[in-house]
PDB file of C-alpha atoms in Angstrom:
ATOM      1  CA  MET A   1     105.716  33.930 -26.862  1.00  0.00           C
ATOM      2  CA  LYS A   2     108.009  32.725 -24.040  1.00  0.00           C
ATOM      3  CA  LYS A   3     110.932  32.378 -26.482  1.00  0.00           C
ATOM      4  CA  GLN A   4     110.376  35.967 -27.675  1.00  0.00           C
ATOM      5  CA  MET A   5     110.213  37.222 -24.102  1.00  0.00           C
ATOM      6  CA  LEU A   6     113.507  35.357 -23.339  1.00  0.00           C
ATOM      7  CA  LYS A   7     115.207  36.934 -26.332  1.00  0.00           C
ATOM      8  CA  ILE A   8     114.255  40.425 -25.254  1.00  0.00           C
ATOM      9  CA  LEU A   9     115.391  39.670 -21.723  1.00  0.00           C
ATOM     10  CA  MET A  10     118.783  38.481 -22.989  1.00  0.00           C
ATOM     11  CA  LEU A  11     119.090  41.573 -25.156  1.00  0.00           C
ATOM     12  CA  VAL A  12     118.351  43.889 -22.167  1.00  0.00           C
ATOM     13  CA  CYS A  13     120.936  42.096 -20.023  1.00  0.00           C
ATOM     14  CA  SER A  14     123.498  42.313 -22.759  1.00  0.00           C
ATOM     15  CA  LEU A  15     122.882  46.133 -23.077  1.00  0.00           C
ATOM     16  CA  LEU A  16     123.237  46.604 -19.315  1.00  0.00           C
ATOM     17  CA  LEU A  17     126.454  44.636 -19.320  1.00  0.00           C
ATOM     18  CA  VAL A  18     127.968  46.785 -22.077  1.00  0.00           C
ATOM     19  CA  VAL A  19     126.889  50.030 -20.310  1.00  0.00           C
ATOM     20  CA  GLY A  20     128.313  48.820 -17.084  1.00  0.00           C
ATOM     21  CA  CYS A  21     131.626  47.896 -18.614  1.00  0.00           C
ATOM     22  CA  SER A  22     131.762  51.311 -20.341  1.00  0.00           C
ATOM     23  CA  ASN A  23     131.181  53.172 -17.127  1.00  0.00           C
ATOM     24  CA  THR A  24     133.833  51.018 -15.396  1.00  0.00           C
ATOM     25  CA  SER A  25     136.203  51.795 -18.117  1.00  0.00           C
ATOM     26  CA  ALA A  26     135.536  55.572 -17.924  1.00  0.00           C
ATOM     27  CA  ASP A  27     135.904  55.545 -14.142  1.00  0.00           C
ATOM     28  CA  THR A  28     139.156  53.657 -14.443  1.00  0.00           C
ATOM     29  CA  LYS A  29     140.340  56.202 -16.996  1.00  0.00           C
ATOM     30  CA  ASP A  30     139.428  59.025 -14.729  1.00  0.00           C
ATOM     31  CA  LYS A  31     141.307  57.442 -11.775  1.00  0.00           C
ATOM     32  CA  ASP A  32     144.371  56.868 -13.995  1.00  0.00           C
ATOM     33  CA  THR A  33     144.342  60.476 -15.189  1.00  0.00           C
ATOM     34  CA  ALA A  34     144.038  61.722 -11.546  1.00  0.00           C
ATOM     35  CA  ALA A  35     146.926  59.404 -10.525  1.00  0.00           C
ATOM     36  CA  LYS A  36     149.200  60.942 -13.219  1.00  0.00           C
ATOM     37  CA  ASP A  37     148.685  64.435 -11.790  1.00  0.00           C
ATOM     38  CA  GLY A  38     151.884  65.186  -9.853  1.00  0.00           C
ATOM     39  CA  THR A  39     153.513  67.762  -7.596  1.00  0.00           C
ATOM     40  CA  VAL A  40     155.046  70.551  -9.393  1.00  0.00           C
ATOM     41  CA  THR A  41     157.914  72.514  -7.623  1.00  0.00           C
ATOM     42  CA  PHE A  42     158.495  75.944  -9.079  1.00  0.00           C
ATOM     43  CA  TYR A  43     161.998  77.385  -8.735  1.00  0.00           C
ATOM     44  CA  VAL A  44     161.018  81.041  -9.182  1.00  0.00           C
ATOM     45  CA  VAL A  45     164.138  83.169  -9.920  1.00  0.00           C
ATOM     46  CA  ARG A  46     164.393  86.868 -10.080  1.00  0.00           C
ATOM     47  CA  HIS A  47     166.427  88.048 -13.104  1.00  0.00           C
ATOM     48  CA  GLY A  48     169.976  89.355 -12.776  1.00  0.00           C
ATOM     49  CA  LYS A  49     170.949  92.989 -12.253  1.00  0.00           C
ATOM     50  CA  THR A  50     170.647  95.155 -15.387  1.00  0.00           C
ATOM     51  CA  MET A  51     172.004  98.414 -16.730  1.00  0.00           C
ATOM     52  CA  LEU A  52     168.802 100.155 -15.719  1.00  0.00           C
ATOM     53  CA  ASN A  53     169.078  98.729 -12.258  1.00  0.00           C
ATOM     54  CA  THR A  54     172.511 100.168 -11.939  1.00  0.00           C
ATOM     55  CA  THR A  55     171.486 103.589 -13.052  1.00  0.00           C
ATOM     56  CA  ASP A  56     168.441 103.461 -10.707  1.00  0.00           C
ATOM     57  CA  ARG A  57     165.883 103.797 -13.501  1.00  0.00           C
ATOM     58  CA  VAL A  58     162.321 102.651 -13.556  1.00  0.00           C
ATOM     59  CA  GLN A  59     162.299  99.246 -15.205  1.00  0.00           C
ATOM     60  CA  GLY A  60     158.921  97.481 -15.700  1.00  0.00           C
ATOM     61  CA  TRP A  61     157.902  96.541 -19.319  1.00  0.00           C
ATOM     62  CA  SER A  62     161.031  98.583 -20.435  1.00  0.00           C
ATOM     63  CA  ASP A  63     164.164  96.518 -20.612  1.00  0.00           C
ATOM     64  CA  ALA A  64     167.952  96.297 -20.445  1.00  0.00           C
ATOM     65  CA  VAL A  65     170.629  93.638 -20.667  1.00  0.00           C
ATOM     66  CA  LEU A  66     172.345  92.256 -17.608  1.00  0.00           C
ATOM     67  CA  THR A  67     175.521  93.948 -16.493  1.00  0.00           C
ATOM     68  CA  PRO A  68     178.769  91.858 -16.330  1.00  0.00           C
ATOM     69  CA  ALA A  69     178.170  91.631 -12.520  1.00  0.00           C
ATOM     70  CA  GLY A  70     174.578  90.664 -13.166  1.00  0.00           C
ATOM     71  CA  GLU A  71     175.720  87.875 -15.480  1.00  0.00           C
ATOM     72  CA  GLU A  72     178.311  86.671 -12.909  1.00  0.00           C
ATOM     73  CA  VAL A  73     175.710  86.347 -10.172  1.00  0.00           C
ATOM     74  CA  VAL A  74     173.182  84.493 -12.339  1.00  0.00           C
ATOM     75  CA  THR A  75     175.985  82.155 -13.462  1.00  0.00           C
ATOM     76  CA  ASP A  76     176.755  81.445  -9.769  1.00  0.00           C
ATOM     77  CA  ALA A  77     173.008  80.693  -9.269  1.00  0.00           C
ATOM     78  CA  GLY A  78     173.052  78.440 -12.394  1.00  0.00           C
ATOM     79  CA  LYS A  79     176.000  76.484 -10.970  1.00  0.00           C
ATOM     80  CA  GLY A  80     174.273  76.250  -7.640  1.00  0.00           C
ATOM     81  CA  LEU A  81     171.203  74.805  -9.346  1.00  0.00           C
ATOM     82  CA  LYS A  82     173.141  72.512 -11.757  1.00  0.00           C
ATOM     83  CA  ASP A  83     171.944  69.287 -10.098  1.00  0.00           C
ATOM     84  CA  VAL A  84     168.240  70.299 -10.066  1.00  0.00           C
ATOM     85  CA  LYS A  85     166.460  68.491 -12.873  1.00  0.00           C
ATOM     86  CA  PHE A  86     164.006  70.770 -14.531  1.00  0.00           C
ATOM     87  CA  GLY A  87     161.257  69.174 -16.550  1.00  0.00           C
ATOM     88  CA  SER A  88     160.245  72.582 -18.026  1.00  0.00           C
ATOM     89  CA  ALA A  89     161.380  76.178 -18.119  1.00  0.00           C
ATOM     90  CA  TYR A  90     159.492  79.392 -18.427  1.00  0.00           C
ATOM     91  CA  SER A  91     160.280  83.118 -18.270  1.00  0.00           C
ATOM     92  CA  SER A  92     158.637  86.376 -18.963  1.00  0.00           C
ATOM     93  CA  ASP A  93     159.170  87.704 -22.567  1.00  0.00           C
ATOM     94  CA  SER A  94     161.429  90.482 -21.224  1.00  0.00           C
ATOM     95  CA  GLY A  95     165.005  90.239 -22.443  1.00  0.00           C
ATOM     96  CA  ARG A  96     166.600  90.293 -19.016  1.00  0.00           C
ATOM     97  CA  ALA A  97     164.408  87.403 -17.828  1.00  0.00           C
ATOM     98  CA  ILE A  98     165.233  85.320 -21.037  1.00  0.00           C
ATOM     99  CA  GLN A  99     168.910  86.053 -20.607  1.00  0.00           C
ATOM    100  CA  THR A 100     168.760  84.976 -16.920  1.00  0.00           C
ATOM    101  CA  ALA A 101     166.912  81.734 -17.751  1.00  0.00           C
ATOM    102  CA  ASP A 102     169.311  80.848 -20.657  1.00  0.00           C
ATOM    103  CA  ILE A 103     172.369  81.243 -18.362  1.00  0.00           C
ATOM    104  CA  ILE A 104     170.782  79.022 -15.728  1.00  0.00           C
ATOM    105  CA  LEU A 105     169.895  76.326 -18.181  1.00  0.00           C
ATOM    106  CA  LYS A 106     173.342  76.502 -19.753  1.00  0.00           C
ATOM    107  CA  GLU A 107     174.950  75.785 -16.369  1.00  0.00           C
ATOM    108  CA  ASN A 108     172.493  72.901 -15.547  1.00  0.00           C
ATOM    109  CA  LYS A 109     173.826  69.388 -15.843  1.00  0.00           C
ATOM    110  CA  LYS A 110     170.438  67.622 -15.447  1.00  0.00           C
ATOM    111  CA  SER A 111     168.122  69.260 -17.882  1.00  0.00           C
ATOM    112  CA  ASP A 112     169.333  68.588 -21.375  1.00  0.00           C
ATOM    113  CA  GLY A 113     166.830  69.223 -24.065  1.00  0.00           C
ATOM    114  CA  VAL A 114     164.595  71.539 -21.948  1.00  0.00           C
ATOM    115  CA  LYS A 115     163.511  74.444 -24.239  1.00  0.00           C
ATOM    116  CA  LEU A 116     162.734  77.820 -22.636  1.00  0.00           C
ATOM    117  CA  LYS A 117     159.026  79.018 -23.144  1.00  0.00           C
ATOM    118  CA  THR A 118     158.351  82.835 -22.722  1.00  0.00           C
ATOM    119  CA  ASP A 119     155.118  84.183 -21.407  1.00  0.00           C
ATOM    120  CA  PRO A 120     154.216  87.959 -21.171  1.00  0.00           C
ATOM    121  CA  ARG A 121     151.999  87.185 -18.178  1.00  0.00           C
ATOM    122  CA  PHE A 122     155.102  86.896 -16.048  1.00  0.00           C
ATOM    123  CA  ARG A 123     156.347  90.433 -16.900  1.00  0.00           C
ATOM    124  CA  GLU A 124     157.183  93.018 -14.301  1.00  0.00           C
ATOM    125  CA  PHE A 125     154.672  95.691 -13.393  1.00  0.00           C
ATOM    126  CA  ASN A 126     154.031  98.265 -16.092  1.00  0.00           C
ATOM    127  CA  PHE A 127     154.772 101.776 -14.873  1.00  0.00           C
ATOM    128  CA  GLY A 128     153.432 103.736 -17.836  1.00  0.00           C
ATOM    129  CA  THR A 129     154.995 107.083 -18.471  1.00  0.00           C
ATOM    130  CA  TYR A 130     157.366 106.578 -15.592  1.00  0.00           C
ATOM    131  CA  GLU A 131     159.207 103.875 -17.456  1.00  0.00           C
ATOM    132  CA  GLY A 132     162.846 104.774 -17.951  1.00  0.00           C
ATOM    133  CA  ASP A 133     162.579 107.721 -15.527  1.00  0.00           C
ATOM    134  CA  LEU A 134     164.589 107.893 -12.380  1.00  0.00           C
ATOM    135  CA  ASN A 135     163.125 105.852  -9.466  1.00  0.00           C
ATOM    136  CA  HIS A 136     163.545 108.888  -7.216  1.00  0.00           C
ATOM    137  CA  ASN A 137     161.209 111.019  -9.453  1.00  0.00           C
ATOM    138  CA  MET A 138     158.482 108.309  -9.335  1.00  0.00           C
ATOM    139  CA  TRP A 139     158.801 107.767  -5.689  1.00  0.00           C
ATOM    140  CA  THR A 140     158.707 111.521  -4.863  1.00  0.00           C
ATOM    141  CA  ASP A 141     155.554 111.926  -7.009  1.00  0.00           C
ATOM    142  CA  ILE A 142     153.848 109.120  -5.027  1.00  0.00           C
ATOM    143  CA  ALA A 143     154.824 110.552  -1.700  1.00  0.00           C
ATOM    144  CA  LYS A 144     153.554 114.079  -2.803  1.00  0.00           C
ATOM    145  CA  SER A 145     150.191 112.638  -3.935  1.00  0.00           C
ATOM    146  CA  GLN A 146     149.841 111.236  -0.463  1.00  0.00           C
ATOM    147  CA  GLY A 147     150.813 114.423   1.339  1.00  0.00           C
ATOM    148  CA  LYS A 148     154.091 113.011   2.590  1.00  0.00           C
ATOM    149  CA  THR A 149     157.752 113.635   2.162  1.00  0.00           C
ATOM    150  CA  LEU A 150     159.895 111.033   0.403  1.00  0.00           C
ATOM    151  CA  GLU A 151     161.450 110.098   3.652  1.00  0.00           C
ATOM    152  CA  GLN A 152     158.084 109.625   5.433  1.00  0.00           C
ATOM    153  CA  TRP A 153     156.682 107.571   2.559  1.00  0.00           C
ATOM    154  CA  GLN A 154     159.802 105.292   2.477  1.00  0.00           C
ATOM    155  CA  SER A 155     160.044 104.804   6.241  1.00  0.00           C
ATOM    156  CA  GLU A 156     156.372 103.607   6.452  1.00  0.00           C
ATOM    157  CA  GLY A 157     156.955 100.833   3.994  1.00  0.00           C
ATOM    158  CA  VAL A 158     154.982 100.221   0.797  1.00  0.00           C
ATOM    159  CA  SER A 159     153.066  97.191  -0.190  1.00  0.00           C
ATOM    160  CA  PRO A 160     153.250  96.054  -3.897  1.00  0.00           C
ATOM    161  CA  LYS A 161     149.422  96.695  -4.051  1.00  0.00           C
ATOM    162  CA  ASN A 162     149.614 100.278  -2.911  1.00  0.00           C
ATOM    163  CA  PHE A 163     152.657 100.940  -4.999  1.00  0.00           C
ATOM    164  CA  ALA A 164     151.091  99.689  -8.178  1.00  0.00           C
ATOM    165  CA  ASN A 165     147.762 101.487  -7.499  1.00  0.00           C
ATOM    166  CA  SER A 166     149.547 104.757  -6.681  1.00  0.00           C
ATOM    167  CA  VAL A 167     151.510 104.755  -9.997  1.00  0.00           C
ATOM    168  CA  ALA A 168     148.464 103.836 -11.914  1.00  0.00           C
ATOM    169  CA  LYS A 169     146.454 106.675 -10.571  1.00  0.00           C
ATOM    170  CA  LEU A 170     149.262 109.175 -11.206  1.00  0.00           C
ATOM    171  CA  ASP A 171     149.887 107.878 -14.673  1.00  0.00           C
ATOM    172  CA  LYS A 172     146.351 108.616 -15.768  1.00  0.00           C
ATOM    173  CA  GLU A 173     147.034 112.275 -15.485  1.00  0.00           C
ATOM    174  CA  ARG A 174     150.318 112.018 -17.525  1.00  0.00           C
ATOM    175  CA  VAL A 175     149.652 109.500 -20.289  1.00  0.00           C
ATOM    176  CA  LYS A 176     148.590 110.536 -23.776  1.00  0.00           C
ATOM    177  CA  ASP A 177     146.475 108.315 -25.987  1.00  0.00           C
ATOM    178  CA  ASN A 178     148.443 105.934 -28.122  1.00  0.00           C
ATOM    179  CA  THR A 179     151.861 107.227 -26.899  1.00  0.00           C
ATOM    180  CA  ASN A 180     152.453 104.581 -24.213  1.00  0.00           C
ATOM    181  CA  TRP A 181     150.982 101.591 -22.449  1.00  0.00           C
ATOM    182  CA  PRO A 182     149.168 102.905 -19.358  1.00  0.00           C
ATOM    183  CA  ALA A 183     150.425 101.807 -15.943  1.00  0.00           C
ATOM    184  CA  GLU A 184     148.778  98.661 -14.603  1.00  0.00           C
ATOM    185  CA  ASP A 185     146.768  98.702 -11.320  1.00  0.00           C
ATOM    186  CA  TYR A 186     147.324  95.916  -8.882  1.00  0.00           C
ATOM    187  CA  ALA A 187     144.135  93.924  -9.948  1.00  0.00           C
ATOM    188  CA  THR A 188     145.218  93.778 -13.471  1.00  0.00           C
ATOM    189  CA  ILE A 189     148.762  92.727 -12.579  1.00  0.00           C
ATOM    190  CA  THR A 190     147.655  89.830 -10.169  1.00  0.00           C
ATOM    191  CA  ALA A 191     144.935  88.736 -12.711  1.00  0.00           C
ATOM    192  CA  ARG A 192     147.561  88.037 -15.379  1.00  0.00           C
ATOM    193  CA  LEU A 193     150.072  86.484 -12.914  1.00  0.00           C
ATOM    194  CA  GLN A 194     147.466  84.119 -11.468  1.00  0.00           C
ATOM    195  CA  ASP A 195     146.197  83.270 -14.917  1.00  0.00           C
ATOM    196  CA  GLY A 196     149.787  82.444 -16.001  1.00  0.00           C
ATOM    197  CA  ILE A 197     150.785  80.376 -13.003  1.00  0.00           C
ATOM    198  CA  ASN A 198     147.516  78.435 -12.841  1.00  0.00           C
ATOM    199  CA  GLU A 199     147.751  77.495 -16.547  1.00  0.00           C
ATOM    200  CA  VAL A 200     151.331  76.382 -16.256  1.00  0.00           C
ATOM    201  CA  ALA A 201     150.838  74.472 -13.034  1.00  0.00           C
ATOM    202  CA  LYS A 202     147.822  72.532 -14.298  1.00  0.00           C
ATOM    203  CA  LYS A 203     149.528  71.587 -17.528  1.00  0.00           C
ATOM    204  CA  GLU A 204     152.840  70.642 -15.916  1.00  0.00           C
ATOM    205  CA  SER A 205     151.108  68.563 -13.204  1.00  0.00           C
ATOM    206  CA  LYS A 206     149.889  66.197 -15.975  1.00  0.00           C
ATOM    207  CA  LYS A 207     153.523  65.146 -16.432  1.00  0.00           C
ATOM    208  CA  GLY A 208     153.838  63.797 -12.831  1.00  0.00           C
ATOM    209  CA  ASP A 209     156.258  65.026 -10.129  1.00  0.00           C
ATOM    210  CA  HIS A 210     158.905  67.383 -11.472  1.00  0.00           C
ATOM    211  CA  ASN A 211     160.657  70.718 -11.091  1.00  0.00           C
ATOM    212  CA  VAL A 212     159.934  73.869 -13.138  1.00  0.00           C
ATOM    213  CA  LEU A 213     162.159  76.824 -13.634  1.00  0.00           C
ATOM    214  CA  LEU A 214     160.350  80.140 -13.732  1.00  0.00           C
ATOM    215  CA  VAL A 215     162.295  83.448 -14.220  1.00  0.00           C
ATOM    216  CA  SER A 216     160.338  86.586 -13.528  1.00  0.00           C
ATOM    217  CA  HIS A 217     160.745  89.979 -11.756  1.00  0.00           C
ATOM    218  CA  GLY A 218     161.046  91.260  -8.200  1.00  0.00           C
ATOM    219  CA  LEU A 219     157.651  93.007  -7.746  1.00  0.00           C
ATOM    220  CA  SER A 220     155.809  90.400  -9.864  1.00  0.00           C
ATOM    221  CA  ILE A 221     157.122  87.535  -7.709  1.00  0.00           C
ATOM    222  CA  GLY A 222     156.073  89.470  -4.682  1.00  0.00           C
ATOM    223  CA  ALA A 223     152.565  90.020  -6.122  1.00  0.00           C
ATOM    224  CA  LEU A 224     152.412  86.320  -6.987  1.00  0.00           C
ATOM    225  CA  LEU A 225     153.228  85.333  -3.412  1.00  0.00           C
ATOM    226  CA  ASP A 226     150.630  87.931  -2.238  1.00  0.00           C
ATOM    227  CA  SER A 227     147.949  86.276  -4.413  1.00  0.00           C
ATOM    228  CA  ILE A 228     148.748  82.818  -2.948  1.00  0.00           C
ATOM    229  CA  SER A 229     148.980  84.021   0.669  1.00  0.00           C
ATOM    230  CA  PRO A 230     147.080  87.386   0.926  1.00  0.00           C
ATOM    231  CA  GLY A 231     149.065  90.000   2.910  1.00  0.00           C
ATOM    232  CA  TYR A 232     152.363  88.015   2.505  1.00  0.00           C
ATOM    233  CA  LYS A 233     155.189  90.278   3.731  1.00  0.00           C
ATOM    234  CA  LEU A 234     158.277  90.321   1.599  1.00  0.00           C
ATOM    235  CA  PRO A 235     161.815  90.575   3.159  1.00  0.00           C
ATOM    236  CA  ASP A 236     163.115  93.974   3.940  1.00  0.00           C
ATOM    237  CA  GLY A 237     164.678  95.347   0.708  1.00  0.00           C
ATOM    238  CA  GLY A 238     162.575  93.059  -1.459  1.00  0.00           C
ATOM    239  CA  LEU A 239     163.773  90.128  -3.448  1.00  0.00           C
ATOM    240  CA  LYS A 240     167.365  90.020  -4.472  1.00  0.00           C
ATOM    241  CA  ASN A 241     168.659  89.478  -8.064  1.00  0.00           C
ATOM    242  CA  ALA A 242     169.078  85.792  -8.842  1.00  0.00           C
ATOM    243  CA  SER A 243     167.346  84.829  -5.657  1.00  0.00           C
ATOM    244  CA  VAL A 244     165.255  81.617  -5.686  1.00  0.00           C
ATOM    245  CA  THR A 245     161.729  81.299  -4.321  1.00  0.00           C
ATOM    246  CA  LYS A 246     159.945  78.022  -4.249  1.00  0.00           C
ATOM    247  CA  ILE A 247     156.326  77.423  -4.851  1.00  0.00           C
ATOM    248  CA  GLU A 248     154.763  73.945  -4.728  1.00  0.00           C
ATOM    249  CA  TYR A 249     151.592  72.960  -6.617  1.00  0.00           C
ATOM    250  CA  LYS A 250     149.782  69.929  -5.567  1.00  0.00           C
ATOM    251  CA  ASP A 251     146.099  68.846  -5.774  1.00  0.00           C
ATOM    252  CA  GLY A 252     145.095  72.270  -7.104  1.00  0.00           C
ATOM    253  CA  LYS A 253     146.741  74.280  -4.294  1.00  0.00           C
ATOM    254  CA  PHE A 254     149.856  76.368  -4.111  1.00  0.00           C
ATOM    255  CA  THR A 255     152.230  76.441  -1.125  1.00  0.00           C
ATOM    256  CA  ILE A 256     155.018  78.879  -0.526  1.00  0.00           C
ATOM    257  CA  GLY A 257     158.333  77.359   0.383  1.00  0.00           C
ATOM    258  CA  ASP A 258     161.699  79.185   0.690  1.00  0.00           C
ATOM    259  CA  VAL A 259     161.632  82.840  -0.293  1.00  0.00           C
ATOM    260  CA  ASN A 260     164.574  84.996  -1.456  1.00  0.00           C
ATOM    261  CA  ASP A 261     166.956  82.026  -1.045  1.00  0.00           C
ATOM    262  CA  LEU A 262     170.521  83.084  -2.075  1.00  0.00           C
ATOM    263  CA  SER A 263     172.111  79.804  -1.087  1.00  0.00           C
ATOM    264  CA  TYR A 264     172.300  78.696  -4.706  1.00  0.00           C
ATOM    265  CA  VAL A 265     174.235  81.788  -5.597  1.00  0.00           C
ATOM    266  CA  GLU A 266     176.517  81.338  -2.714  1.00  0.00           C
ATOM    267  CA  ASN A 267     177.140  77.656  -3.369  1.00  0.00           C
ATOM    268  CA  GLY A 268     177.801  78.362  -7.100  1.00  0.00           C
ATOM    269  CA  ALA A 269     180.271  81.106  -6.202  1.00  0.00           C
ATOM    270  CA  LYS A 270     182.391  78.583  -4.227  1.00  0.00           C
ATOM    271  CA  GLU A 271     183.061  76.662  -7.508  1.00  0.00           C
ATOM    272  CA  LYS A 272     185.260  79.451  -8.794  1.00  0.00           C
TER     273      LYS A 272
END
């Protein structure tokens, strides 16, 4: 009887030892995984100037190629960024963003083998039936809907949120079923941008500390900053073409660094 009890006791001890080792192994694995999560520094670049920018047309989901001057400025930005090693590169799926990212990567000396990934979540605001129209017409309609002259409306300053919601409201009265994508309201825009940046940041942090190139659009970058720091005020005149804005992701949190930085363009231009 005593021998049988001793065997049972030894068996129980063995099982407890196995379970303990298993838990220790799992804890060690979790710690190792956490240790691998690094800091991701996003270099967020606004695309270069396009033909629709030059003709002062509404350009959200509609698209146009970069002008020669636009290509030149982006090339300067690429030269200024040539010594920044990018672990990954992303852009919206709009042609002007892809063209901008391709030029920057071509000029880069430290990021051989990095392939550009496109993501529609980083697109510009969609302006619905105003796409391709003159900016003046859209702005005038917004001012009138608020009982103001265009001059009054512009002088008061407009946040990306109020701008997007105003266009979305007006567009509902203009859009016809199945003829165009309806204009997006601000909640829809920020939801897709946050979804995109969160997914990319979490995935890239698993690779350790590194830099990520992200090419997007003026208003969308502004909305992204506003979602990180509610009420964030953009520089007067908005973000310039080919400007760089830095966003850091660490331990699940985003921090805004330099915004609308044109030093990379300026430094690259000195190499001519």
